[in-house]
Amino acid sequence: MTTGRPPEVAQRRRIIVRGTVQGVGFRPFVYTLATELGLAGHVTNTGAGVLVEVEGRSAEVAAFCRRIDTDAPALASVESITHEDLAIGGDTGFTIVASVPPEPGAAHRTRIPPDVATCDRCLAELEDPADRRHLHPFITCTDCGPRFTIVTALPYDRAHTTMADFPMCPDCAREYGDPGDRRFHAQPIACHACGPRLSLVDADGAPIGFGTLDEARRMLAEGAILAVKGIGGYHLACDAADQDAVSRLRERKGRGDKPFALLARTLAEIEPYAAITDAERELLTGAARPIVLLRRRSAARAALPEAIAPRCPDLGFMLPYTPVHHLLLGLLDDRLGPRLLVLTSGNAAGEPIVTDDAEALTRLAPLADGWLTHDRPIRVPLDDSVVRVVDGEPLFVRRSRGWAPLPIRLPVAVPATLAVGGDLKNTFALAEGREAWLSGHVGDMDDLGTQRAFEHAVGHLGAITGVRPDVLVADRHPGYRSTGWARRTAARRPVRLVQHHHAHIAAAMAEHGADGAAPVLGVAFDGTGYGDDGAVWGGEFLLADYAGFQRVAHLRYAPLAGGDAAVARPYRMALAHLHAAGIEWADDLPCVRAGSDEERRVLARQLERDLNCVPTSSMGRLFDAFASLIGVCHVAGYEAQAAIELEGAAVRRPGPVPGYTFALLPGDGAGDPLIADPGPVFAAAIADLRAGCDPELLAARFHHAVVDLVVAVAEHTRERYGPTPVALTGGVFANAILSSSCGRALRARDFTVLRHRLVPPNDGGLALGQVLVGASRRVPSETDGR
């Protein structure tokens, strides 16, 4: 008897899945899905992604092809799926087969995921005395653990990671091969029996104590500073409640007053010190686990040592993201150790983070009292990411661990490009087609070790992305080490030089998908950028697309007397601005009293004769100058200290206050940019000082003055050139008050506002903009070796 239904048709199909599909449990997911649907075939990793061949009834094959996208693992990001029908092969089961290495010279575009915080299921096992991984410092599974920092090559298999030297024990091998186990093909799988292993040693490498973690917690509780080997490098840790330990750590690192980050066990242990919004809570508890800058509660100033973040309005908190962190903070006996740790990068000020174990014992010897280390190598140095929330949206201060090396989608296609970024907060980018891969935070290129780390990172990111750059892009600054490196290594490839603030604006445009067909008004406020006229720019309003820009307005030039001396001593910048405004250096002004009589005499002669005085339009330097003018900060021990403390003063004066007013002056010629003169701002602030107003009021009024300036120039540009979006960029816009107030004021006047959300507004986002500007055919190239 027949049913009248057509017979089921057998089908075989090859599927290639591209995106973040290696190191996220994608092959086990495919295996489980195919088995559930009764399909035969196989799955493997390739240099291009994941390759699948499935065979079975057409309805099940169709369901498989649909669900491979909709049901993908949480850590996966499927970029594309391609299909190809094949002849029936007659397979009888489904298998995971050995990975296919890329052919020599072949490009590959699979994405390696970032390192992922320890998942809840692994934490439950870590705490369970009955589990065989109880208290195992390297517990991990397909849903969590190190990824990018352990990858040595593609495809992503154990043999191509720093776990290759740790043979799996029989129990781990069984889990690794069991499709029903969540550690099925988890490449970093390990346990107590098969390593890696934790050890606590002194400066000679000799063991300290017997119970490694017990002893480490006891040392921290007694005031020791420990070097702790993490996922992307060493940290330095001490008890955050120990004033003496925190002060010693600050002194040993030569860190000045730069704030330390804090590691807390739970959100509940952060809340006494800082208020947490929903967006901040999501960042703190997410898979990336960055340092999140939180506004500190007023009570926190008394509850924590002031040396953690002197005069800073924020506290940088993070939650544990490795098993070692959890173990240090209380999964063991709480009586042995502190509940809140200072956790800062393992290096001296200005040096790259330490990753090598032998180097850690020498470079960190002046800093640490003990080394909590392990024997798994770190392939990629990677600092912690730093994020703050502005108006409910994340704003990166540093994009690194947890996000690198995830690509950023580009609004236009670009040739194979290496953009080398800048010299401060260096981050470089490799790009091709519609994707750009940004490196983690490299650091400041003044240090030879950082320059070596930069070269190492360029090679590694190139190896895992397959981008072989035909074009190099760098900053126009003639003295940048990153630019010099690009020229030296160009090997006859074109080197395209991009103006610093143009790159900042292009980065903001790229994040928001602007294709460059229409310009934006870019407001680029930062400390230093080489200008087209040889001056130091930094208070710029540029009407820009990717191909070029027009300078619409800028801050009035003031003399940068002595270069770095003015940056380190904001009172010199304040005196220079007073000189430029024709305001007397009266003895009742805090910035005048900050230096010696002799220094003022020398500086006055220098300014009068224009000796070693580079003109600057820098908004960052204006923030410095105003901070000193009102007595908030006269000497800066770290970058942007004066501006941060000025923001802190403004935070302490909530509520609407009237702002000061910049004078907007026409340029010398009909087509010249407007000049924003801060002279009236200084004059009004001095009058307030002499009237007895507190510095908090003056700081708030200054912030509002800058907001009003941005709005005034935006409205002028709209009247003259027509409506354009306004992009807010440059390191000054890491200031939450300024960023939020500018955005709110511009939107109230019907402007579309572009703010950074994928890369930092500071120089850590510069390379993304360089990629887009460098791709423009109108940007000239230079080639070495002609």
Coordinates of N, CA, C and O in Angstrom, one line a residue, residues 259 497 523:
P259 N 45.9 56.9 38.8 CA 45.0 55.9 39.5 C 45.4 54.5 39.3 O 45.8 54.1 38.2
L497 N 50.7 59.4 4.6 CA 50.8 60.1 5.9 C 49.5 60.8 6.1 O 49.0 61.5 5.2
V523 N 34.8 67.6 15.6 CA 35.4 68.4 16.7 C 36.4 67.5 17.3 O 36.1 66.6 18.0

